[in-house]
XYZ file of C-alpha atoms in Angstrom:
774
model
C 0.000 0.000 0.000
C 2.845 2.399 0.746
C 4.244 1.552 -2.679
C 0.879 2.264 -4.283
C 0.585 5.614 -2.482
C 4.097 6.592 -3.618
C 3.307 5.702 -7.200
C 0.093 7.735 -7.069
C 1.827 10.784 -5.574
C 4.620 10.608 -8.129
C 2.066 10.345 -10.928
C 0.170 13.417 -9.680
C 3.392 15.490 -9.474
C 4.476 14.382 -12.924
C 1.052 15.162 -14.350
C 0.915 18.643 -12.812
C 4.458 19.469 -13.936
C 3.854 18.374 -17.496
C 0.516 20.129 -17.855
C 1.753 23.275 -16.105
C 4.800 23.515 -18.339
C 2.733 23.111 -21.477
C 0.003 25.572 -20.520
C 2.549 28.179 -19.442
C 4.283 28.007 -22.783
C 3.684 30.597 -25.493
C 0.294 30.181 -27.098
C 0.110 28.879 -30.608
C -0.303 31.114 -33.578
C 1.235 34.264 -32.127
C 3.799 34.411 -34.891
C 4.099 32.508 -38.162
C 7.767 31.992 -37.410
C 7.106 29.853 -34.226
C 4.357 27.457 -35.356
C 6.549 24.486 -36.176
C 8.408 24.500 -32.858
C 5.320 24.825 -30.693
C 3.268 22.232 -32.562
C 6.040 19.664 -32.213
C 6.246 20.382 -28.503
C 2.497 19.935 -28.169
C 2.618 16.582 -29.978
C 5.151 15.354 -27.430
C 2.819 16.530 -24.647
C -0.049 14.528 -26.159
C 2.109 11.380 -26.067
C 2.969 12.039 -22.432
C -0.717 12.315 -21.534
C -1.477 9.027 -23.261
C 1.355 7.232 -21.483
C 0.212 8.618 -18.136
C -3.338 7.430 -18.809
C -2.050 3.954 -19.631
C 0.046 3.892 -16.450
C -2.977 4.818 -14.319
C -5.105 2.097 -15.931
C -2.372 -0.481 -15.287
C -2.118 0.719 -11.683
C -5.898 0.271 -11.296
C -5.729 -3.311 -12.601
C -2.879 -4.284 -10.273
C -4.652 -2.842 -7.249
C -7.797 -4.769 -8.218
C -5.742 -7.990 -8.365
C -4.257 -7.262 -4.945
C -7.740 -6.737 -3.525
C -8.994 -10.086 -4.859
C -5.964 -11.908 -3.524
C -6.485 -10.345 -0.116
C -10.139 -11.378 0.038
C -9.310 -14.994 -0.915
C -6.509 -15.520 1.654
C -7.410 -17.603 4.733
C -5.052 -15.690 6.903
C -6.888 -12.494 6.208
C -10.216 -14.236 6.700
C -9.172 -15.511 10.142
C -7.987 -12.137 11.293
C -10.848 -10.190 9.704
C -12.847 -10.161 12.919
C -9.969 -8.793 14.929
C -8.982 -6.021 12.473
C -10.877 -2.710 12.391
C -13.151 -2.270 9.421
C -11.751 1.185 8.689
C -8.317 -0.333 8.076
C -9.263 -0.906 4.417
C -11.165 2.313 3.926
C -8.087 4.437 2.998
C -7.260 1.975 0.232
C -10.824 2.187 -1.075
C -10.699 6.025 -1.019
C -7.366 6.008 -2.817
C -8.856 3.752 -5.479
C -11.718 6.160 -6.032
C -9.367 9.134 -6.304
C -7.091 7.331 -8.736
C -10.110 6.408 -10.823
C -11.229 10.068 -10.899
C -7.720 11.232 -11.857
C -7.523 8.635 -14.603
C -10.871 9.780 -15.983
C -9.756 13.438 -15.906
C -6.488 12.607 -17.642
C -8.410 10.713 -20.281
C -10.747 13.675 -20.873
C -7.817 16.105 -21.027
C -6.046 13.877 -23.531
C -9.119 13.891 -25.777
C -9.460 17.696 -25.609
C -5.738 18.249 -26.204
C -5.927 15.881 -29.145
C -8.771 17.930 -30.669
C -6.938 21.247 -30.108
C -3.729 19.921 -31.586
C -5.505 18.586 -34.646
C -6.971 22.039 -35.356
C -3.660 23.790 -34.627
C -1.716 21.371 -36.773
C -4.180 21.908 -39.617
C -3.818 25.690 -39.321
C -0.067 25.328 -38.964
C 0.118 23.329 -42.153
C -1.842 26.024 -43.950
C 0.453 28.753 -42.597
C 3.524 26.615 -43.239
C 2.352 26.106 -46.761
C 1.925 29.835 -47.209
C 5.279 30.395 -45.634
C 7.029 28.016 -47.940
C 5.089 28.975 -51.037
C 5.635 32.788 -51.017
C 6.502 34.119 -54.435
C 7.927 37.515 -55.297
C 4.988 39.608 -56.584
C 5.244 41.251 -59.990
C 3.658 44.610 -59.357
C 4.619 47.602 -61.522
C 3.980 49.839 -58.520
C 6.876 48.097 -56.738
C 9.615 47.762 -59.370
C 12.412 47.271 -56.826
C 10.774 44.367 -54.976
C 12.519 41.514 -56.816
C 15.927 43.119 -56.517
C 15.460 43.772 -52.811
C 14.397 40.166 -52.185
C 17.490 38.960 -54.020
C 19.627 41.229 -51.871
C 17.947 39.939 -48.705
C 18.675 36.320 -49.702
C 22.378 37.068 -49.834
C 22.767 39.691 -47.095
C 20.007 39.372 -44.518
C 22.504 38.166 -41.878
C 24.778 41.170 -42.430
C 22.855 43.261 -39.869
C 21.087 42.007 -36.699
C 18.320 44.531 -37.264
C 16.710 42.233 -39.865
C 16.312 39.433 -37.305
C 14.962 42.055 -34.886
C 12.100 42.606 -37.338
C 11.444 38.844 -37.744
C 13.504 37.924 -40.785
C 14.597 34.251 -40.543
C 15.941 33.508 -44.026
C 12.663 32.380 -45.671
C 11.019 34.010 -48.671
C 7.948 35.010 -46.706
C 9.963 36.686 -43.976
C 11.763 38.696 -46.654
C 8.480 39.802 -48.195
C 6.895 40.580 -44.832
C 9.855 42.778 -43.925
C 10.034 44.486 -47.319
C 6.297 45.229 -47.308
C 5.566 46.029 -43.664
C 8.835 47.474 -42.339
C 10.200 48.934 -45.548
C 8.213 49.941 -48.634
C 9.684 48.033 -51.568
C 7.095 45.225 -51.887
C 3.265 45.096 -51.809
C 1.527 43.751 -48.667
C 0.894 39.984 -48.581
C -2.855 39.249 -48.860
C -2.884 36.506 -46.212
C -1.272 38.672 -43.539
C -3.572 39.918 -40.766
C -2.399 43.509 -40.617
C -3.918 45.958 -38.217
C -4.187 49.352 -39.826
C -2.273 51.754 -37.634
C -3.967 55.034 -36.913
C -1.496 57.698 -38.027
C -0.465 60.035 -35.296
C -1.094 63.713 -35.940
C 1.930 65.502 -37.377
C 3.926 67.584 -34.934
C 3.087 71.290 -34.983
C 5.161 73.436 -37.259
C 7.982 75.133 -35.446
C 7.344 78.735 -34.573
C 9.503 81.406 -33.027
C 9.115 81.824 -29.310
C 6.974 84.509 -27.698
C 8.500 87.913 -28.293
C 7.656 89.093 -24.783
C 10.395 89.700 -22.240
C 8.977 87.038 -19.915
C 10.302 84.285 -22.172
C 14.095 84.382 -21.832
C 16.027 81.709 -23.765
C 18.201 79.402 -21.723
C 21.929 79.387 -22.383
C 23.508 75.905 -22.229
C 26.258 76.175 -19.615
C 28.289 73.438 -17.963
C 28.626 72.832 -14.233
C 32.047 74.502 -14.448
C 31.564 77.193 -17.098
C 34.458 79.172 -18.484
C 34.684 82.921 -18.057
C 34.004 83.440 -21.762
C 30.801 81.394 -21.675
C 29.462 82.989 -18.514
C 30.176 86.529 -19.707
C 28.860 85.948 -23.207
C 25.870 84.044 -21.878
C 24.871 86.793 -19.462
C 25.249 89.442 -22.180
C 23.183 87.257 -24.472
C 20.333 86.962 -21.960
C 20.378 90.718 -21.417
C 20.152 91.342 -25.161
C 17.305 88.862 -25.625
C 15.345 90.531 -22.832
C 15.834 93.956 -24.419
C 14.813 92.806 -27.865
C 11.878 90.944 -26.359
C 10.529 94.167 -24.903
C 11.118 96.090 -28.141
C 9.664 93.395 -30.334
C 6.755 92.871 -27.992
C 5.880 96.573 -28.133
C 6.216 96.684 -31.904
C 4.062 93.604 -32.499
C 1.627 94.015 -29.628
C -1.876 92.965 -30.603
C -0.752 90.816 -33.539
C -1.382 87.093 -33.792
C 2.150 86.671 -35.115
C 3.526 86.506 -31.573
C 3.137 82.775 -31.021
C 5.026 80.417 -28.774
C 7.583 77.998 -30.073
C 7.579 74.570 -28.472
C 9.428 72.424 -30.999
C 12.525 70.550 -29.873
C 15.745 70.823 -31.811
C 18.478 68.217 -31.705
C 21.932 69.693 -32.192
C 24.898 67.451 -32.940
C 28.491 68.639 -33.097
C 31.998 67.356 -33.555
C 32.930 68.214 -29.989
C 31.307 70.002 -27.053
C 33.005 73.283 -27.945
C 30.723 73.540 -30.967
C 27.736 73.190 -28.658
C 29.053 76.222 -26.785
C 30.460 74.358 -23.831
C 34.004 74.798 -22.596
C 36.964 74.173 -24.843
C 40.698 74.775 -24.513
C 40.555 76.437 -27.941
C 38.193 79.066 -26.599
C 40.488 79.857 -23.690
C 43.730 79.792 -25.719
C 42.893 82.855 -27.783
C 41.775 81.234 -31.011
C 38.946 82.668 -33.117
C 35.503 82.256 -31.571
C 33.476 82.570 -34.765
C 32.086 79.022 -34.920
C 31.447 78.877 -31.176
C 29.686 82.245 -31.256
C 27.465 81.137 -34.146
C 26.477 78.017 -32.209
C 25.832 80.011 -29.040
C 23.520 82.475 -30.728
C 21.682 79.782 -32.619
C 21.239 77.696 -29.493
C 19.828 80.676 -27.648
C 17.389 81.700 -30.385
C 15.552 78.346 -30.306
C 14.249 75.879 -27.741
C 16.592 72.962 -28.277
C 18.462 69.990 -26.902
C 22.248 70.197 -27.401
C 23.767 66.732 -27.849
C 27.576 66.476 -28.125
C 28.995 63.624 -30.185
C 29.975 61.562 -27.160
C 26.355 61.436 -25.982
C 24.870 60.402 -29.323
C 24.927 56.667 -28.660
C 22.366 56.769 -25.783
C 20.040 58.721 -28.077
C 19.745 55.789 -30.492
C 16.811 54.329 -28.568
C 15.208 57.769 -28.233
C 15.430 58.165 -31.996
C 13.858 54.719 -32.513
C 17.005 53.175 -33.987
C 16.696 49.330 -33.996
C 19.620 47.238 -32.731
C 22.225 46.534 -35.359
C 24.338 48.456 -37.819
C 21.721 50.947 -38.961
C 20.455 49.316 -42.174
C 16.810 49.173 -41.031
C 14.297 52.020 -40.678
C 13.528 53.674 -37.381
C 10.934 51.915 -35.252
C 9.079 55.154 -34.497
C 8.703 58.548 -36.184
C 11.463 61.059 -35.587
C 10.406 63.277 -32.652
C 12.066 66.419 -34.062
C 10.805 68.893 -36.649
C 14.261 70.275 -37.329
C 17.777 68.992 -36.695
C 20.559 71.575 -36.571
C 24.005 70.047 -36.937
C 27.373 70.504 -38.621
C 29.299 68.333 -41.064
C 30.607 66.050 -38.336
C 27.152 65.624 -36.842
C 25.807 64.874 -40.318
C 28.238 61.983 -40.608
C 27.241 60.681 -37.173
C 23.551 60.882 -38.026
C 24.078 58.889 -41.206
C 25.982 56.273 -39.229
C 23.425 55.906 -36.435
C 20.156 56.495 -38.302
C 21.079 54.287 -41.255
C 18.336 53.866 -43.831
C 16.095 56.433 -42.132
C 18.636 59.172 -42.761
C 17.444 59.403 -46.377
C 13.868 59.798 -45.208
C 14.532 62.427 -42.556
C 17.446 64.378 -44.024
C 14.976 66.940 -45.342
C 14.678 68.103 -41.705
C 18.411 68.742 -41.375
C 19.936 72.223 -41.276
C 23.745 72.251 -41.500
C 25.593 75.127 -39.822
C 28.402 75.673 -42.336
C 31.089 78.313 -41.789
C 32.128 78.908 -45.407
C 29.141 77.509 -47.279
C 28.614 74.616 -49.702
C 27.824 75.291 -53.325
C 25.679 72.958 -55.478
C 28.575 71.698 -57.621
C 30.149 70.264 -54.461
C 26.890 69.141 -52.892
C 25.774 66.807 -55.719
C 27.742 63.608 -55.144
C 27.649 62.184 -58.677
C 28.394 65.509 -60.338
C 31.164 66.379 -57.877
C 32.818 63.019 -58.498
C 32.583 63.213 -62.300
C 33.650 66.865 -62.635
C 36.406 66.974 -60.013
C 34.531 69.028 -57.402
C 34.655 66.365 -54.715
C 36.383 67.458 -51.490
C 36.505 66.255 -47.897
C 33.217 68.132 -47.349
C 30.071 68.430 -49.403
C 28.589 65.623 -51.595
C 25.522 65.112 -49.316
C 22.837 65.691 -51.983
C 20.924 68.066 -49.732
C 19.021 71.079 -50.940
C 21.713 73.797 -51.021
C 19.570 76.102 -48.883
C 19.724 73.527 -46.079
C 23.265 74.789 -45.433
C 23.263 77.820 -43.126
C 26.206 80.229 -43.074
C 27.517 82.921 -40.724
C 27.762 85.436 -43.575
C 25.947 85.657 -46.920
C 28.883 84.094 -48.790
C 26.714 82.674 -51.538
C 22.959 82.951 -52.121
C 22.925 79.211 -52.786
C 22.926 78.701 -49.016
C 20.742 80.190 -46.281
C 22.271 83.060 -44.350
C 21.828 82.264 -40.650
C 24.266 84.792 -39.173
C 24.750 85.653 -35.504
C 24.236 88.622 -33.185
C 26.815 91.287 -32.456
C 26.947 94.051 -29.818
C 24.070 96.503 -30.101
C 24.197 99.830 -28.257
C 21.525 102.299 -27.265
C 21.811 106.017 -28.029
C 23.271 106.887 -24.621
C 26.018 104.293 -25.006
C 26.775 105.485 -28.531
C 27.201 109.084 -27.384
C 29.435 107.996 -24.508
C 31.634 105.988 -26.879
C 32.014 108.923 -29.285
C 33.038 111.193 -26.410
C 35.707 108.805 -25.114
C 37.272 107.802 -28.445
C 41.055 108.104 -28.684
C 41.774 109.062 -32.297
C 45.392 107.861 -32.085
C 44.666 104.355 -30.769
C 44.571 101.212 -32.932
C 43.803 97.577 -32.017
C 45.172 94.755 -34.169
C 42.836 91.917 -35.208
C 44.828 88.770 -34.472
C 45.219 86.640 -31.346
C 47.843 84.244 -32.682
C 51.485 85.269 -32.997
C 51.780 83.704 -36.462
C 49.356 86.319 -37.842
C 51.878 89.097 -37.011
C 54.759 87.502 -38.861
C 56.012 89.547 -41.837
C 53.921 92.632 -40.999
C 56.758 94.798 -39.690
C 56.728 97.255 -42.622
C 53.206 98.603 -42.354
C 53.213 98.222 -38.558
C 56.078 100.726 -38.541
C 54.006 103.094 -40.721
C 50.999 102.726 -38.422
C 53.178 103.323 -35.361
C 54.074 106.811 -36.661
C 50.458 107.907 -36.244
C 48.833 105.633 -33.663
C 49.475 103.726 -30.468
C 49.122 100.033 -31.338
C 47.460 97.538 -28.996
C 47.371 93.766 -29.380
C 45.638 90.823 -27.738
C 48.093 88.051 -28.637
C 47.848 84.987 -26.474
C 50.977 83.612 -24.797
C 51.635 81.482 -21.698
C 55.085 82.421 -20.401
C 57.062 84.568 -22.866
C 56.005 87.439 -25.128
C 55.960 86.253 -28.756
C 58.923 87.618 -30.755
C 56.629 88.267 -33.756
C 54.977 91.130 -31.850
C 57.157 94.293 -32.058
C 58.288 95.934 -28.843
C 56.347 99.146 -29.535
C 53.050 97.198 -29.477
C 51.208 97.197 -26.141
C 50.089 93.581 -25.874
C 47.283 92.863 -23.388
C 47.327 89.105 -23.837
C 44.076 87.198 -24.064
C 41.304 89.394 -22.664
C 37.870 88.408 -21.348
C 35.085 89.404 -23.672
C 33.896 92.436 -21.684
C 37.468 93.800 -21.369
C 38.000 93.364 -25.101
C 34.776 95.301 -25.681
C 36.060 98.149 -23.514
C 39.288 98.232 -25.519
C 37.323 98.535 -28.778
C 35.211 101.361 -27.357
C 38.336 103.476 -26.796
C 40.128 102.647 -30.063
C 39.724 104.568 -33.303
C 40.987 101.853 -35.632
C 40.606 98.082 -35.788
C 43.128 96.735 -38.294
C 43.206 93.289 -39.861
C 46.282 91.462 -41.144
C 44.450 89.269 -43.676
C 43.526 86.425 -41.337
C 41.226 85.097 -39.921
C 38.781 85.268 -42.811
C 35.248 86.531 -42.220
C 35.150 86.397 -38.438
C 32.700 88.197 -36.111
C 35.285 90.560 -34.550
C 35.191 93.260 -37.313
C 31.424 93.618 -36.864
C 31.879 93.973 -33.110
C 34.531 96.643 -33.670
C 32.343 98.620 -36.108
C 29.418 98.348 -33.670
C 31.684 99.898 -31.002
C 32.606 102.873 -33.153
C 35.857 101.632 -34.733
C 36.884 101.954 -38.360
C 37.891 98.570 -39.795
C 40.952 98.627 -42.057
C 41.615 95.442 -43.988
C 43.932 94.154 -46.710
C 42.936 93.828 -50.335
C 44.260 90.583 -51.794
C 45.998 90.994 -55.142
C 45.751 88.434 -56.604
C 42.665 87.189 -54.747
C 43.239 84.264 -52.430
C 41.989 80.952 -53.710
C 42.494 77.221 -53.432
C 45.189 77.533 -56.126
C 47.438 79.925 -54.206
C 46.451 79.562 -50.557
C 46.467 76.400 -48.491
C 43.647 77.533 -46.212
C 41.031 77.396 -48.983
C 42.124 74.085 -50.446
C 39.370 71.511 -50.031
C 36.581 73.983 -49.172
C 33.253 73.017 -50.847
C 32.784 76.425 -52.450
C 34.264 78.180 -55.485
C 34.277 81.043 -57.925
C 34.363 79.851 -61.502
C 37.078 80.919 -63.940
C 37.278 79.192 -67.327
C 35.639 76.122 -65.895
C 38.225 75.667 -63.120
C 37.047 75.674 -59.503
C 38.746 78.631 -57.833
C 37.570 79.983 -54.486
C 38.513 83.660 -54.719
C 38.504 86.051 -51.750
C 39.356 89.637 -52.606
C 39.740 90.821 -48.997
C 39.875 89.553 -45.446
C 36.183 90.272 -44.848
C 34.163 90.410 -48.126
C 30.883 91.031 -46.263
C 32.278 94.166 -44.590
C 33.678 95.356 -47.924
C 30.521 94.726 -49.992
C 27.653 95.342 -47.548
C 29.090 98.026 -45.211
C 31.927 99.827 -46.987
C 33.215 103.334 -46.301
C 33.434 105.204 -44.002
C 33.221 102.221 -41.599
C 35.286 99.806 -43.706
C 38.427 100.595 -45.703
C 40.031 98.031 -47.999
C 43.529 98.892 -49.224
C 46.573 97.190 -50.718
C 49.042 96.732 -47.864
C 51.875 96.252 -50.342
C 51.362 99.851 -51.498
C 52.910 101.931 -48.703
C 51.562 105.231 -50.021
C 47.992 103.971 -50.250
C 48.243 102.434 -46.786
C 49.610 105.610 -45.168
C 47.055 107.821 -46.903
C 44.255 105.619 -45.579
C 45.596 105.943 -42.009
C 45.647 109.749 -42.225
C 42.121 109.914 -43.632
C 40.732 107.521 -41.031
C 42.151 109.642 -38.192
C 40.241 112.672 -39.501
C 37.005 110.764 -40.163
C 34.239 110.740 -37.561
C 32.017 107.653 -37.552
C 29.114 106.593 -35.385
C 28.826 103.064 -33.990
C 27.047 101.036 -36.655
C 25.647 97.525 -36.795
C 23.722 96.095 -39.778
C 20.176 95.228 -38.798
C 20.652 91.585 -39.833
C 23.244 91.143 -37.065
C 21.039 92.531 -34.310
C 18.940 90.351 -32.005
C 15.744 91.411 -33.703
C 17.211 90.925 -37.169
C 18.366 87.394 -36.443
C 15.063 86.414 -34.831
C 13.170 87.779 -37.825
C 15.365 85.821 -40.229
C 15.238 82.533 -38.304
C 11.472 82.955 -37.915
C 11.099 83.306 -41.703
C 13.201 80.200 -42.347
C 11.292 78.066 -39.855
C 7.924 79.210 -41.157
C 8.594 79.003 -44.880
C 11.461 76.612 -45.630
C 10.028 73.132 -46.160
C 12.305 70.628 -47.869
C 10.112 67.606 -47.095
C 7.251 68.654 -49.394
C 7.629 68.735 -53.151
C 7.374 72.278 -54.447
C 4.726 73.171 -56.973
C 5.918 73.682 -60.540
C 4.388 75.848 -63.233
C 2.087 74.038 -65.692
C 3.846 72.459 -68.660
C 2.859 73.524 -72.165
C 0.769 70.994 -74.028
C 2.575 71.487 -77.309
C 6.178 72.105 -78.245
C 5.590 74.687 -80.946
C 7.377 77.999 -80.241
C 4.153 79.926 -80.439
C 2.410 77.785 -77.850
C 5.439 77.650 -75.569
C 5.519 81.390 -74.941
C 1.815 81.791 -74.234
C 1.576 79.933 -70.892
C 4.711 81.519 -69.468
C 4.007 83.515 -66.288
C 6.982 85.763 -67.102
C 6.807 88.935 -69.147
C 9.238 91.562 -70.383
C 9.782 94.538 -68.103
C 8.647 97.988 -69.361
C 12.210 98.812 -70.498
C 12.542 95.355 -72.169
C 15.822 94.532 -70.425
C 14.728 91.627 -68.269
C 11.744 89.453 -67.346
C 9.437 89.874 -64.373
C 6.494 87.901 -63.023
C 3.467 88.964 -65.000
C 0.535 90.344 -62.966
C -1.789 88.709 -65.513
C -0.177 85.268 -65.208
C -3.408 83.837 -63.847
C -1.708 81.722 -61.177
C 0.839 82.165 -58.422
C 2.660 79.172 -56.908
C 3.090 78.648 -53.191
C 6.690 79.818 -53.285
C 8.927 81.568 -50.804
C 10.264 84.120 -51.455
C 7.126 85.318 -53.292
C 7.425 85.146 -57.081
C 6.440 88.802 -57.347
C 10.031 89.663 -56.381
C 11.498 87.654 -59.315
C 13.531 89.310 -62.080
C 15.304 87.329 -64.818
C 18.534 88.801 -66.149
C 21.065 87.439 -68.643
C 24.687 87.499 -67.447
C 27.710 88.641 -69.369
C 30.260 85.966 -70.299
C 32.426 84.937 -67.355
C 30.033 86.542 -64.847
C 28.298 84.547 -62.140
C 24.638 85.007 -61.391
C 25.651 86.418 -58.007
C 27.660 89.147 -59.735
C 24.980 89.738 -62.367
C 22.234 90.311 -59.827
C 24.446 92.513 -57.656
C 25.210 94.758 -60.649
C 21.476 95.479 -60.839
C 21.071 96.110 -57.110
C 19.564 92.658 -56.520
C 20.555 89.308 -55.051
C 20.459 85.930 -56.770
C 17.624 83.664 -55.600
C 18.294 79.973 -56.449
C 14.764 78.824 -55.551
C 13.502 80.739 -58.626
C 15.593 78.763 -61.137
C 12.735 76.317 -61.650
C 10.562 79.072 -63.141
C 13.044 80.036 -65.847
C 14.438 76.599 -66.732
C 12.208 76.525 -69.844
C 12.802 76.923 -73.531
C 10.211 79.692 -73.901
C 12.208 81.921 -71.540
C 14.980 82.107 -74.139
C 12.393 83.161 -76.727
C 11.006 85.862 -74.451
C 14.518 87.283 -74.044
C 14.973 87.246 -77.832
C 17.686 84.606 -77.626
C 17.805 82.476 -80.776
C 18.386 78.798 -80.048
C 19.339 76.526 -82.935
C 19.160 73.640 -80.477
C 18.093 73.121 -76.864
C 19.460 70.343 -74.694
C 18.956 69.178 -71.122
C 22.236 68.461 -69.355
C 23.582 68.152 -65.823
C 25.698 71.256 -65.321
C 25.728 73.804 -62.514
C 26.041 76.667 -65.058
C 22.713 75.914 -66.718
C 20.313 77.292 -67.855
C 22.636 79.168 -70.195
C 23.251 79.982 -73.844
C 26.405 79.565 -75.887
C 26.017 82.591 -78.131
C 28.732 81.801 -80.677
C 26.987 78.601 -81.732
C 23.403 79.582 -80.735
C 23.016 76.531 -78.490
C 20.756 76.715 -75.427
C 21.092 74.462 -72.403
C 18.584 73.680 -69.661
C 19.267 72.150 -66.271
C 18.583 68.433 -65.953
C 19.291 68.094 -62.212
C 17.441 70.549 -59.895
C 20.020 70.110 -57.124
C 22.580 71.780 -59.427
C 20.731 75.084 -59.752
C 23.478 77.473 -58.642
C 24.101 81.210 -58.400
C 27.845 80.530 -58.415
C 29.934 79.610 -61.408
C 30.853 81.215 -64.724
C 32.473 80.392 -68.021
C 33.502 82.710 -70.893
C 31.615 80.411 -73.243
C 28.187 80.950 -71.640
C 25.742 83.686 -70.787
C 23.621 82.448 -67.925
C 19.932 82.970 -67.140
C 19.919 84.417 -63.634
C 16.967 84.610 -61.210
C 17.261 87.756 -59.101
C 15.099 89.337 -56.410
C 14.964 92.517 -54.428
C 16.041 92.626 -50.776
C 15.603 94.738 -47.701
C 18.586 96.876 -46.883
C 20.138 95.478 -43.746
C 18.341 92.138 -44.174
C 19.681 90.632 -47.387
C 18.136 87.218 -46.675
C 14.593 88.605 -47.013
C 12.884 90.294 -49.928
C 10.675 93.347 -49.440
C 7.511 91.221 -49.340
C 9.005 88.306 -47.381
């Protein structure tokens, strides 16, 4: 009996363990990739149940035999009267319980058998579908077959494919390519729940103009003196402009809050305006200042390169090497970065980078022209450099100065004074005091000749950085202050009459700060102009000036913006190799009285207005509307639908008021003027000669054959080609060329062979990035 009880207890434990393990397993049918494994496991469980049922039946039979033997034994009969009747009752109860358990096991086995039959039938159907998937031939998905072939050979190259359920079968390829990516049509037998699309994030808007909304300045736990000083000045300026702007726009609906997040990536933390040894060692602060002002003008999240890896999950990047799409929509409307951050984004976002790169804005110091931006064209024509070749819209690149209209001019903010401060500066100016623009000793090398001339008329001050010993390149008659904090450098500029540049650094923010503090800026004219052919600094830059088809980046002075957009009396550009011209300029500057001056586009209000316009109107994720195409190719019919018309003086084309339609374009097409360049003139130069600026977004309206006819240009032939100089006409042979690749529309570039069609627009003085109606 003890043996029987042990067997029964063991059987119950074994039964409960087996059933519990099977019922706690993953339910069948959750995924088509797990059916075979789970069905086989269930078949084993059905065999176990049958064996257990057989064991219980055999146990019942043996106990019945033992009971009969016990009743037929004389010994038991003789002792029956002396033994208690309840001695056999436990055995009888155990028999009843075992019988009940055996019946339950038998019923469970029948039910499990029925369930497994149905599951196996469904599994065979699914397995058949899984094994019988064929690549669909749908003209709407022309890349499907090629992508499936690639998946067969390379699906193990990145763990992200297995993350999305790819297991090497045809059906898993098609499921991935139709449900995760978009190259194949959906499979008809797949139960796909239609996802409710989430509402698009609100368009980014500039913050409230009121003074109660002060932008935060990203500062470290141990901020440097430069960052603290500049940051506090920045907050003060934003508060002042907030009050002014709030008063000017009070009562308008335009003053709306800006809640969009901005992710900013950079090569190192110094470009996110955190501390850097370069900042403290006296090197130029142009890039850092641009980042600081841009960070402060928007609500954003600065992310240095070292912290990018933890953001992979926040961006929805699946595990692996980045070949699969993001698992969730990108949570940012705009992404401000630089070239290094662009490379990191491509590495970490993988396939999704192509989808979301329309949201990228690249802060680019010197600019990137279309010939260098188009990867295929740059490679074929020799324009490829270490930068560029990203195939972005050229206006996605944002520059500190308006180097080229092909890019967007972002700018920065310089010192802005009120009337009381301006009068105080004018009263305290020392007419015989000059400050040299150059913090590195190497900039002073070879400048002894004109420094000696300057020393005859003015006391020279320098801010050359050194650690222990005064640099020998700085003459003894120069009063060197060493590296100064920003506020002390500002005080030095407010006393000085002259701020003189030695030719480097190129296009930094310091000359604008000096002019804003009442200084006259004297700079060198480069003869010949500096370029990638004669100056190492410009070699490899993704920007050029065209000369006979050769890429040459030409800079005629140290600060072209100051020369072209400010000019005399605030800016003087002379040839330092001509001693007489240099000395005459010094004498004239000492007699000239100038007021502190700052172009509006470099004020707080000017930058906010410009950034606001970009955020509101620049949309590179939506295809722009194009003018209607003519239905016939006859010359007579081609000219009739053109929205352009000759100007009253018949020198150029303008947008016709009777065009009958106006595209959703920014800048507005009413500001468009079409001019024909002279040979070897760029469109930038052509527009500037007419008091205009080149507008590359208008090229699409004049890239038509009828435009040549309207300008009375005879074309013996018209061809579409990929060339950054087109649309253009080769007059000697009467051949006209139209642009084949929209990314190559460029204001830069010239060739003596061609006269280019140039789209120009008007602009607001002091805000060159915006037209009068922008």
